[in-house]
Short mmCIF file of C-alpha atoms in Angstrom, two decimals:
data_model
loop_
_atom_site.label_atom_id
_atom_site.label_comp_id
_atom_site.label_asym_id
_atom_site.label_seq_id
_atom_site.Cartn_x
_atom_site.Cartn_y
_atom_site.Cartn_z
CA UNK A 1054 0.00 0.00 0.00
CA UNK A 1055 0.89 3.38 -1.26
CA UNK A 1056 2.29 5.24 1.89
CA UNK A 1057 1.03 9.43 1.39
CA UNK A 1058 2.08 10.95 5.12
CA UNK A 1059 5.06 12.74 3.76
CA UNK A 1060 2.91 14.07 0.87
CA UNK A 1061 -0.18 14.84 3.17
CA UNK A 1062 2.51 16.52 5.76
CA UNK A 1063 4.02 19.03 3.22
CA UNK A 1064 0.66 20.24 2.06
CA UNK A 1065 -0.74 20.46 6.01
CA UNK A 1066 2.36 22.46 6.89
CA UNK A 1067 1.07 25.68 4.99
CA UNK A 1068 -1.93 25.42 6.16
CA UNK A 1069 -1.88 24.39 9.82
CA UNK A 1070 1.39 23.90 11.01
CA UNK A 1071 0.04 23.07 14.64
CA UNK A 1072 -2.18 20.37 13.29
CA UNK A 1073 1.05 19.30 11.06
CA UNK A 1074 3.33 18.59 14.30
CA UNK A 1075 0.04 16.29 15.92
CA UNK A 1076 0.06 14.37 12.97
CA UNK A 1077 3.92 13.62 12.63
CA UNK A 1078 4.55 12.87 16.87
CA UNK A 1079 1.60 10.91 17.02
CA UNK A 1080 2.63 6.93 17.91
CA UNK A 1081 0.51 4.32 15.83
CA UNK A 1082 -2.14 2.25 18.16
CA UNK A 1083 -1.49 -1.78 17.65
CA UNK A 1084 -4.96 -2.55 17.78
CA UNK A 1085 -6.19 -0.32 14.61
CA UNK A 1086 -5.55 -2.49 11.25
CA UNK A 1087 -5.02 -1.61 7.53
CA UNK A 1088 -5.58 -3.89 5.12
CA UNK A 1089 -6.35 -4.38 1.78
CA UNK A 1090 -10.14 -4.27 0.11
CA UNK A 1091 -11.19 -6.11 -2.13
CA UNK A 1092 -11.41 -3.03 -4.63
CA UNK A 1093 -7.45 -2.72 -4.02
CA UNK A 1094 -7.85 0.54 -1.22
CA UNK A 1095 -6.89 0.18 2.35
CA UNK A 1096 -9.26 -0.47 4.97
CA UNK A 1097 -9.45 -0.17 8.69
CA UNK A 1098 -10.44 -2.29 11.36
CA UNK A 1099 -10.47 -2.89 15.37
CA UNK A 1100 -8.49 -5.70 17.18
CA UNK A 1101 -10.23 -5.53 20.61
CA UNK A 1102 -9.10 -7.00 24.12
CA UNK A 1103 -11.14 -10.25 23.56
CA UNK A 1104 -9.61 -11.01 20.15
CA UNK A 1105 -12.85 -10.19 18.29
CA UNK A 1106 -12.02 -7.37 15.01
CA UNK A 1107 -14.53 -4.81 13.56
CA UNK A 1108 -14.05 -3.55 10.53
CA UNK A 1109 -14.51 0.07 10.17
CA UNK A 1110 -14.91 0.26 6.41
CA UNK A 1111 -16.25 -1.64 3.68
CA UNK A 1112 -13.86 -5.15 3.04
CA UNK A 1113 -15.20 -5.14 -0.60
CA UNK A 1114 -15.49 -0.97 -1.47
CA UNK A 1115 -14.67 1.75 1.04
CA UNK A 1116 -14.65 4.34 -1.52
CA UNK A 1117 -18.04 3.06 -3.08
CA UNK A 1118 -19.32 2.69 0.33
CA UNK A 1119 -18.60 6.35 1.39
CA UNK A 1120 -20.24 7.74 -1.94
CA UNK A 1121 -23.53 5.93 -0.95
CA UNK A 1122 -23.17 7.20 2.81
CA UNK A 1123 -22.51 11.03 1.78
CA UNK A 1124 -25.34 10.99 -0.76
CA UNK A 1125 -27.83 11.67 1.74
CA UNK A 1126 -25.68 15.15 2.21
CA UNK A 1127 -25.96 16.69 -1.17
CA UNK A 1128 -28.39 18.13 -0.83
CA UNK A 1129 -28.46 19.26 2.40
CA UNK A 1130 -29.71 22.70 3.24
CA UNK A 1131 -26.88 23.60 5.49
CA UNK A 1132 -23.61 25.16 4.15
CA UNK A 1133 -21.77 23.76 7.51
CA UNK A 1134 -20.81 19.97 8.08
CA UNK A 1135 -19.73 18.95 11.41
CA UNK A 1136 -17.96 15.82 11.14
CA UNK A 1137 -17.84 13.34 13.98
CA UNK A 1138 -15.27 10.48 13.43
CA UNK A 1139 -12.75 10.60 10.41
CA UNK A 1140 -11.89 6.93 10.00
CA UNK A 1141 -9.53 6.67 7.09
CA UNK A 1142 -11.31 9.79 5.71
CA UNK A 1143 -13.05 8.39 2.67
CA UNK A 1144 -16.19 9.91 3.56
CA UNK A 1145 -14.26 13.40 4.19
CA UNK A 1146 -13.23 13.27 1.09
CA UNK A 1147 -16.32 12.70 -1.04
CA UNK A 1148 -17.91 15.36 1.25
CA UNK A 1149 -15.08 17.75 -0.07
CA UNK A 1150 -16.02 16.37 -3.43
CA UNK A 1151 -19.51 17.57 -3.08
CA UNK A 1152 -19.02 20.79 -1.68
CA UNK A 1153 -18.48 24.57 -2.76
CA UNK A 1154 -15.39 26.02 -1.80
CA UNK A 1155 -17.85 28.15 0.98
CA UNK A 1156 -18.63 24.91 2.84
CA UNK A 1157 -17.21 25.14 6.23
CA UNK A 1158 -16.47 21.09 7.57
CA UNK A 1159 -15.13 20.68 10.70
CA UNK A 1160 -13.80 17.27 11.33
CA UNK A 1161 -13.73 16.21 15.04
CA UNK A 1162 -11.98 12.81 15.89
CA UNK A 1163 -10.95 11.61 19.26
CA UNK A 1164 -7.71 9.02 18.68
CA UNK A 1165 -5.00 11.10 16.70
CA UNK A 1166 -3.81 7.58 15.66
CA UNK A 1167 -6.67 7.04 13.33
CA UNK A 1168 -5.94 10.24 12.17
CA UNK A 1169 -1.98 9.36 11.54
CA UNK A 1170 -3.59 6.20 9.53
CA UNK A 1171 -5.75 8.46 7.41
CA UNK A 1172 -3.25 10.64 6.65
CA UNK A 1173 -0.64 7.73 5.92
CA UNK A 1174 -3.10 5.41 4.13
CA UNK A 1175 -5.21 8.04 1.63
CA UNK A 1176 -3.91 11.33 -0.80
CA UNK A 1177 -5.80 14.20 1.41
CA UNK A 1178 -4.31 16.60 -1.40
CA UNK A 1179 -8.23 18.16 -2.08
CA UNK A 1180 -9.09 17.96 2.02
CA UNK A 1181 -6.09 20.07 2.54
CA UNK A 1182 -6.37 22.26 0.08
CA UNK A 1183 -10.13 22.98 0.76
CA UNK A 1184 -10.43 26.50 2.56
CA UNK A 1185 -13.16 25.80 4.82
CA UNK A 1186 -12.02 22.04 6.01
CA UNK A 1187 -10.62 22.46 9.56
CA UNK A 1188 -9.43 19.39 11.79
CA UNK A 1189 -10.05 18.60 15.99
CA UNK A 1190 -8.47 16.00 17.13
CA UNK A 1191 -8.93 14.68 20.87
CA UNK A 1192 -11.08 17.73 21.78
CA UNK A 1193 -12.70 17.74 25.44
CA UNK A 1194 -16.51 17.95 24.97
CA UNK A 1195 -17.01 20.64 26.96
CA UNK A 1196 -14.49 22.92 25.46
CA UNK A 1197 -16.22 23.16 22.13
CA UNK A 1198 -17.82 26.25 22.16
CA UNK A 1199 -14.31 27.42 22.84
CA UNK A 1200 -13.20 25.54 19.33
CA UNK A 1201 -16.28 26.42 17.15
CA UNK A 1202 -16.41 30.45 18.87
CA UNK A 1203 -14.27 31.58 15.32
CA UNK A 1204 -17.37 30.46 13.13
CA UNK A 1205 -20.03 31.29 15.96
CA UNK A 1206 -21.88 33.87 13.74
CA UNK A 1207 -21.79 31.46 10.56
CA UNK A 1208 -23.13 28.66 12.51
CA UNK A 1209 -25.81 31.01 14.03
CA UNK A 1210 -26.89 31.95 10.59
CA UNK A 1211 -26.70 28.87 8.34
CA UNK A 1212 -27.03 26.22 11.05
CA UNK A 1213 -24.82 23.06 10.71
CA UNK A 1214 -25.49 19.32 9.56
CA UNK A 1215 -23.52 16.71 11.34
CA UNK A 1216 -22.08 13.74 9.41
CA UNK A 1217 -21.79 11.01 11.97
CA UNK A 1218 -19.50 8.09 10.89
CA UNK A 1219 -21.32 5.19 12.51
CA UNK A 1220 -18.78 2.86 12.97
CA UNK A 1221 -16.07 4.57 14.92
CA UNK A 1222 -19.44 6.29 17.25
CA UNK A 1223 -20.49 2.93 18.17
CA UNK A 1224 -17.25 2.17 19.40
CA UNK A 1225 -16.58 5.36 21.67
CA UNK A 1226 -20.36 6.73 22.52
CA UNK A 1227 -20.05 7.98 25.25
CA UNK A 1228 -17.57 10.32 23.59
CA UNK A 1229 -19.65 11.11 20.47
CA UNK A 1230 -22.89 11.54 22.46
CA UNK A 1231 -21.66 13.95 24.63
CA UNK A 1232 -19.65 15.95 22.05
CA UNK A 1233 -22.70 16.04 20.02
CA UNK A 1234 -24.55 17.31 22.92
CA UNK A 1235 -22.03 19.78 23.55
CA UNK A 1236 -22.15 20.89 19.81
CA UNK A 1237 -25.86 21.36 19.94
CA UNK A 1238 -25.58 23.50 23.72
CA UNK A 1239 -23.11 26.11 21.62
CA UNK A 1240 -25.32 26.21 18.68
CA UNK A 1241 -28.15 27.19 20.24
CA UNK A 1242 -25.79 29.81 22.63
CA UNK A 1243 -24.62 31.15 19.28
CA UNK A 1244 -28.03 31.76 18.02
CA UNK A 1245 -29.25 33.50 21.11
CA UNK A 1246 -26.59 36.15 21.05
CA UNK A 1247 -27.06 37.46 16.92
CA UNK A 1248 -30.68 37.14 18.08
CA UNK A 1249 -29.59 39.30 20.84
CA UNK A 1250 -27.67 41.44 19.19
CA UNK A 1251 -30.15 41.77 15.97
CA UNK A 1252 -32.74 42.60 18.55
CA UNK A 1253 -30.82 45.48 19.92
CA UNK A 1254 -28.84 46.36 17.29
CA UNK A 1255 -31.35 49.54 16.33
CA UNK A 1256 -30.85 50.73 20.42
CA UNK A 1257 -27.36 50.20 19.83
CA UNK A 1258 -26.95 52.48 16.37
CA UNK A 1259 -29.35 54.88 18.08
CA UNK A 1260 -27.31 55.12 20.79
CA UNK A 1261 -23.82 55.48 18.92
CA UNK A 1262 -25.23 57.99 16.54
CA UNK A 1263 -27.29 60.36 19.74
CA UNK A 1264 -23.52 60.09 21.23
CA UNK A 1265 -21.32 60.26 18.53
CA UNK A 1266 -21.26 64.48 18.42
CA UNK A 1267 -20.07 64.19 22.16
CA UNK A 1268 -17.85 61.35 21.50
CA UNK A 1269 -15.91 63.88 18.78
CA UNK A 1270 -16.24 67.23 21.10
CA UNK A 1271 -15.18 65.13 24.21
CA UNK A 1272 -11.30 66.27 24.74
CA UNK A 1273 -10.81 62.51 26.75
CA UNK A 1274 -10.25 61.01 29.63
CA UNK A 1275 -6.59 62.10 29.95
CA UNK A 1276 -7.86 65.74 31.27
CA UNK A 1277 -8.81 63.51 34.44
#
């Protein structure tokens, strides 16, 4: 299998040289497994404790499979996609296929060793070069409003769709339930204050304009 992490590094370095480092220092996890599909691309799986292995993409198709599970998304009346679990990314990159260059997607996953995989396993050339594709990786739940406050007033206004990949949120759900919990707390905090502030935003211009005459005669504070 074709090995892209040097190629996928060089491109991320431009563009988020913070996210770059992760991606290089993280240590691969022994009980994730690539292998190869039956259509010739890798696939991923989970050795557990007991010896039993789930596979995390399609044996037979993974890219076939991840064009039938984004198709549900095209037409989707949101220009925002929150995606939960990244896998080997197939499905992140037919969603980047699909999208405008105006689409935000911001890709949460919790083991930076699936992301190493991805990005070692799969050319994430288009991903990369996307503006509005942003990665998360290992995020505390309740710090998201904290991570998603730079795009508050976008998500306020054009609301979000969230692209759950199935497989790696049945294996942590406690994780994914409460970050998608937590996304949904921040949305609806973001939409409260532009609400707010459209609300008040007439008092507020009303306000600056009554004042602004003073504001200009005023000779300041450092007469005090």
């Amino acid at each position: 299998m074709k090995d892209f992490l040097i190629h996928n590094l060089a491109k991320l370095q431009n563009k988020s040289p913070q996210f770059c480092s992760l991606v290089k220092n993280v240590e691969l996890d022994k009980q994730y497994i690539v292998s190869t599909s039956k259509s010739g691309k890798p696939t991923l799986s989970k050795k557990f404790i007991d010896g039993a292995c789930r596979t995390l993409h399609s044996k037979y198709d993974p890219v076939n499979e991840a064009v039938q599970f984004t198709k549900s998304y095209n037409s989707a009346k949101h220009s925002n996609f929150i995606v939960c679990g990244l896998g080997l990314g197939y499905h992140l990159q037919e969603l980047v296929r699909i999208s405008t260059k105006n689409t935000k997607i911001i890709v949460i996953e919790k083991n930076p060793a699936i992301v190493k995989l991805a990005f070692i396993h799969n050319d994430f050339s288009n991903v990369i070069k996307h503006p509005g594709v942003v990665f998360y990786v290992g995020v505390n739940p309740k710090n998201i409003e904290e991570i998603l406050f730079d795009d508050r007033t976008n998500l306020a206004l054009h609301g979000y769709t969230l692209v759950n990949f199935k497989p790696l949120i049945n294996i942590e759900p406690d994780y994914y339930k409460s970050l998608e919990k937590e996304i949904f707390k921040t949305y609806q905090k973001f939409q409260i204050d532009i609400n707010t502030q459209a609300a008040f935003s007439k008092k507020f211009y009303k306000n600056i304009f009554d004042n602004g005459q003073c504001i200009i005669n005023s000779p300041g504070i450092k007469t005090l």
